[in-house]
Tab-separated table of C-alpha atoms in Angstrom:
chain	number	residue	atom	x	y	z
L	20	UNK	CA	-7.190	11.939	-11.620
L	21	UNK	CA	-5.123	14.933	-11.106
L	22	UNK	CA	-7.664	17.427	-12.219
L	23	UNK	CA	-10.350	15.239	-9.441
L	24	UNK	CA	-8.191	16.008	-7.315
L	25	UNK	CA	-7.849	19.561	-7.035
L	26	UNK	CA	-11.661	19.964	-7.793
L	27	UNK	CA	-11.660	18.160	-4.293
L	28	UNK	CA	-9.830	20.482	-2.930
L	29	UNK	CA	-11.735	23.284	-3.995
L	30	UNK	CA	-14.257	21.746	-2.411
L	31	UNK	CA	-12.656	21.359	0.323
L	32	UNK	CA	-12.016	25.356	0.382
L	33	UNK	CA	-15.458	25.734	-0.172
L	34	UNK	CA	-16.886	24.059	2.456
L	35	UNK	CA	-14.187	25.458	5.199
L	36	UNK	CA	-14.681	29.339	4.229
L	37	UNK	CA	-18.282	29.470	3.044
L	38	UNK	CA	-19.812	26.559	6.137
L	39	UNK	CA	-17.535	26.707	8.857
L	40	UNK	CA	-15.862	23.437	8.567
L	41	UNK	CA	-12.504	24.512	9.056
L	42	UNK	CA	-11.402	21.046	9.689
L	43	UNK	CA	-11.492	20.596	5.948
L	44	UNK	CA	-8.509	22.557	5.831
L	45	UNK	CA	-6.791	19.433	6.718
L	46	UNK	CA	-7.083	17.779	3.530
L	47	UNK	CA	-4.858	19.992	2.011
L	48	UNK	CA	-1.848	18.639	3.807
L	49	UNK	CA	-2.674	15.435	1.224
L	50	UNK	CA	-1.250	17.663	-1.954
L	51	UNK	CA	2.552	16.689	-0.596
L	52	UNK	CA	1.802	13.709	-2.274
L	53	UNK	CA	1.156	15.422	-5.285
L	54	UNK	CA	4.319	17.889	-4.696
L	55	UNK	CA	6.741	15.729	-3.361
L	56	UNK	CA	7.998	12.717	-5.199
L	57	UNK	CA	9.177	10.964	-3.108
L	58	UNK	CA	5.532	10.800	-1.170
L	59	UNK	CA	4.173	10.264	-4.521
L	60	UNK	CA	6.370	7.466	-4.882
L	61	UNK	CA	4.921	6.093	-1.782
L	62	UNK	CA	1.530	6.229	-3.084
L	63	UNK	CA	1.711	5.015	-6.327
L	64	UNK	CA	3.732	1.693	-4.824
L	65	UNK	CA	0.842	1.677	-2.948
L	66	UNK	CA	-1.745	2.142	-5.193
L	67	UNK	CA	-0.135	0.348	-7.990
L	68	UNK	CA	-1.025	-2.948	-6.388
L	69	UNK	CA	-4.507	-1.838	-5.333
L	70	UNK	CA	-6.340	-4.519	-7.001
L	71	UNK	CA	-3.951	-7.457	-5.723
L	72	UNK	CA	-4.468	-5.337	-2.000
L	73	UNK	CA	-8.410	-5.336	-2.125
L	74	UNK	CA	-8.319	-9.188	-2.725
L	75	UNK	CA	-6.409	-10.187	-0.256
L	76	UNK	CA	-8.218	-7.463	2.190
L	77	UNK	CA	-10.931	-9.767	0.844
L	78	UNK	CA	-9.769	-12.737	1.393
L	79	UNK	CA	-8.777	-11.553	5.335
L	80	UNK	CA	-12.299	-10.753	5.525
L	81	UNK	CA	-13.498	-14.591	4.165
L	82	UNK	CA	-11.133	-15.837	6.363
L	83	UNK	CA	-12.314	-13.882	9.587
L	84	UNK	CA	-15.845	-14.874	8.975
L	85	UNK	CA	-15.182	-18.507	8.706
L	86	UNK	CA	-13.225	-18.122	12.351
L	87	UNK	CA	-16.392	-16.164	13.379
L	88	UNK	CA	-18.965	-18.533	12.461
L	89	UNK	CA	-16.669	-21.278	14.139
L	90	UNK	CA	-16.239	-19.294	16.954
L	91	UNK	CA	-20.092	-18.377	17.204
L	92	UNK	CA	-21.280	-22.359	17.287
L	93	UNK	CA	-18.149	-23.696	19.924
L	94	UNK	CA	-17.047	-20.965	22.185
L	95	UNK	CA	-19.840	-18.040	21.763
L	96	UNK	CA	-19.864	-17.747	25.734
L	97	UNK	CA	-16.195	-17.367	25.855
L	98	UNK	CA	-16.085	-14.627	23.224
L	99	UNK	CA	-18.642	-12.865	25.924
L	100	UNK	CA	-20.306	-9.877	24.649
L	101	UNK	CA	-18.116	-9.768	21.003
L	102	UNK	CA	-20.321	-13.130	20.164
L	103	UNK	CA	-23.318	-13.108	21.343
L	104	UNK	CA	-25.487	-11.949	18.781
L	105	UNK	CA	-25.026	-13.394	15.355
L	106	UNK	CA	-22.073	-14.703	13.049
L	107	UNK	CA	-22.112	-11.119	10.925
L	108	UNK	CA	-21.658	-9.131	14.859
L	109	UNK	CA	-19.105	-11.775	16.093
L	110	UNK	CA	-17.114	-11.144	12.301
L	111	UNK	CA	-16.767	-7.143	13.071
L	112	UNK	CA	-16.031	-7.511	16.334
L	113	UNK	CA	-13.236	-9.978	15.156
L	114	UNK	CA	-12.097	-7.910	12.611
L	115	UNK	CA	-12.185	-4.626	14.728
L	116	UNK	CA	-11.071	-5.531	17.970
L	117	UNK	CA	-8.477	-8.238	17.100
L	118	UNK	CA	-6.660	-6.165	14.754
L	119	UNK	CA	-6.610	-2.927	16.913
L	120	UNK	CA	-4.773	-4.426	20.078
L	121	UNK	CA	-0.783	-4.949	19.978
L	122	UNK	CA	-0.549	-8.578	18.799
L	123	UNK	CA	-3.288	-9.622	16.350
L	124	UNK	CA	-5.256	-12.640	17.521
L	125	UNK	CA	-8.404	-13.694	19.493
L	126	UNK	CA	-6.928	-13.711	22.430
L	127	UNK	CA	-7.735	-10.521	23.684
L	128	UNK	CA	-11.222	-11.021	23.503
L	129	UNK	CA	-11.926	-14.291	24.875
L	130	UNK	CA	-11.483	-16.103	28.248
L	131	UNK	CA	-8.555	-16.897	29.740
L	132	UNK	CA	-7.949	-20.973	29.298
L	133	UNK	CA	-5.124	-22.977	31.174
L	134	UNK	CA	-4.270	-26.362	30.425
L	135	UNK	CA	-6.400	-28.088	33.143
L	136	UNK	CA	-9.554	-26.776	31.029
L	137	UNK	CA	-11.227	-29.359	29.301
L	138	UNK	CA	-11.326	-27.271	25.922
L	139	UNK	CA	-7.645	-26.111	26.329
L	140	UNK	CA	-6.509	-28.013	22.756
L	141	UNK	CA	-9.627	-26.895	21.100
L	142	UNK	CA	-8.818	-23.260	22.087
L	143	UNK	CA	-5.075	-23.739	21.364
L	144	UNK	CA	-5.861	-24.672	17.962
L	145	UNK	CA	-8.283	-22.008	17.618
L	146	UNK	CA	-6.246	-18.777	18.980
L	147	UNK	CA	-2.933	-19.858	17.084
L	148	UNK	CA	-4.013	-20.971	13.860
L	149	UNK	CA	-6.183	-17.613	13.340
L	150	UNK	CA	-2.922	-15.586	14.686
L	151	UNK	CA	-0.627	-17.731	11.871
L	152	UNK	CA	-3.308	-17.195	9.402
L	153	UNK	CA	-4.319	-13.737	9.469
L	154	UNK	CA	-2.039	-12.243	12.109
L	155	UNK	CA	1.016	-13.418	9.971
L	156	UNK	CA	0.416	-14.780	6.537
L	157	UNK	CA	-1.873	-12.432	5.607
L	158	UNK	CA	-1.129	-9.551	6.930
L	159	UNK	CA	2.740	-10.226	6.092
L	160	UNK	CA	1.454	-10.441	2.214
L	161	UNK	CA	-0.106	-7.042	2.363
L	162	UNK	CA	3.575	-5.906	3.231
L	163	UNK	CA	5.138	-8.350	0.906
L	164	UNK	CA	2.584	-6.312	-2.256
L	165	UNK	CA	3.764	-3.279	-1.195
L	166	UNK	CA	7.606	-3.656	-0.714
L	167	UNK	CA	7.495	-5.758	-4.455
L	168	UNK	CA	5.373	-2.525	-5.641
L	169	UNK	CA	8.482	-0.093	-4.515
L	170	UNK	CA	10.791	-2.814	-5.896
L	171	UNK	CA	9.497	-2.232	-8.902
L	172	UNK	CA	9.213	1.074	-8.662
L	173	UNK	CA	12.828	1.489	-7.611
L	174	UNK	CA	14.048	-0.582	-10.699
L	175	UNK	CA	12.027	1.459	-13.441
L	176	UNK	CA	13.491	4.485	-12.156
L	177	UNK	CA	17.280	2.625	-12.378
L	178	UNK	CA	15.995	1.395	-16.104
L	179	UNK	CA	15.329	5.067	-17.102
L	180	UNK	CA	18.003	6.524	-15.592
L	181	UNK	CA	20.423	3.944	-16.773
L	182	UNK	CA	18.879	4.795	-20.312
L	183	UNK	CA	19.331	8.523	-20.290
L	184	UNK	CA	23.188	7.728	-19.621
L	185	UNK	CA	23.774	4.993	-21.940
L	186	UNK	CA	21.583	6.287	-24.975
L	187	UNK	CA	20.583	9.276	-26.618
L	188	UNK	CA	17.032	10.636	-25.354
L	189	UNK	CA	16.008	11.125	-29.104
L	190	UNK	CA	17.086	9.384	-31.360
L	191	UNK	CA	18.067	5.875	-28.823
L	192	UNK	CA	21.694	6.255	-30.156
L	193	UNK	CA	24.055	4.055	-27.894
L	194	UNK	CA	26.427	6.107	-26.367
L	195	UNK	CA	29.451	4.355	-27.227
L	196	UNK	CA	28.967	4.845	-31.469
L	197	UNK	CA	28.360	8.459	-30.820
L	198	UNK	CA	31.913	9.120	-28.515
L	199	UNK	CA	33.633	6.400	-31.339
L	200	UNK	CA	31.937	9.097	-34.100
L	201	UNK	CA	32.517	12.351	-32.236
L	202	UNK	CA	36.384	11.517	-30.980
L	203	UNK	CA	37.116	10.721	-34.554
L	204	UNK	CA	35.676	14.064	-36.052
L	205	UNK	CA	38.248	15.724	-32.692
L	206	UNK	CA	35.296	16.115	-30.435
L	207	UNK	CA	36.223	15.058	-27.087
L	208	UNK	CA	33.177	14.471	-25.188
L	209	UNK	CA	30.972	13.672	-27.634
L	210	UNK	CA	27.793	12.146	-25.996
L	211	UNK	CA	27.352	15.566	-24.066
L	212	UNK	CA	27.862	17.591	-27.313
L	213	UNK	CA	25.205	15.531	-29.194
L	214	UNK	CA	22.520	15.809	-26.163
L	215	UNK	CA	23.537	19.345	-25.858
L	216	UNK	CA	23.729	20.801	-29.580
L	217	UNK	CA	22.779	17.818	-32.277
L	218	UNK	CA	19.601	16.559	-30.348
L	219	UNK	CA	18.302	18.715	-27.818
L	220	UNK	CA	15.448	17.447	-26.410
L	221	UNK	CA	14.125	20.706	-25.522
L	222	UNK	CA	14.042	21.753	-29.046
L	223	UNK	CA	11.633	19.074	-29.649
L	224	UNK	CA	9.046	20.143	-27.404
């Protein structure tokens, strides 16, 4: 993957100095992923979860078509010009314009109703359990993958750390029988001296 990437950005070059697209130049901003680690820690928490993410970015698009289609057979005039053409047109528009405005829902797009309308309870039904369904449960588990993802993240980088200072990086050596060892042969800090001179771990390389 790394080596993909930087033939992409070679190709990037390429196509900004030898076409003209110096837009492409852009890209490049995208390697402080690579050289930071702390953006790289954002993207692998992101990516880690990537197949668990593209289901339920699948499952928001099920769910979206099955509000479409119900949408396109009861209130198709009150969607206006979002609905008028066919279940698949109704399901972009959906999934395009009700995500894009500040509160996710159908809302936007369709015709004001007030109680005194005769389809006010079908409507009500409608508009708040797509908002609860996609505009909160789903949406709030595509956050949910992520933040477990840096959870995760956060506590393999405590496990290693907490590893390097309670064990030897060679040889697994708990720290306390190597200070017992080294303070009875006079050495007083005798973890350091081991990492340092017994079992350097750049001597292994």
């Amino acid at each position: 993957a790394y080596i993909a990437w930087r033939i992409a950005l070679l190709c990037f070059c390429g196509g900004a100095l030898f076409f003209g697209h110096f837009w492409l130049f852009s890209f490049l901003l995208l390697d402080f992923f690579c050289q930071n680690t702390l953006l790289a820690t954002v993207l692998k928490a992101i990516s880690a979860p990537a197949r668990s993410l593209m289901m339920t970015f699948l499952g928001a698009v099920i769910v979206t078509f099955v509000y479409a289609a119900v949408g396109f057979h009861f209130f198709r005039y009150e969607f206006g010009d979002y609905c008028n053409a066919n279940i698949l047109t109704c399901t972009e528009n959906i999934l395009y314009q009700g995500t894009r405005n500040g509160i996710i829902g159908l809302s936007s797009m369709m015709h004001t109703v007030m109680p005194s309308n005769e389809d006010w309870l079908e409507r009500l039904f409608y508009d708040i359990s797509y908002f609860v369904v996609y505009g909160i449960m789903i949406l709030n588990t595509i956050v949910g993958l992520i933040v477990d993802s840096f959870g995760a993240l956060r506590h393999e980088q405590e496990q290693r750390e907490r590893n390097l200072d309670t064990q030897a990086f060679i040889s697994c050596i708990d720290r306390k029988k190597i200070d017992a060892v080294a303070q009875a042969q006079g050495i007083s800090d005798g973890f350091a001296y081991h990492e340092t001179r017994r079992q350097n771990k750049w001597d292994y390389m």
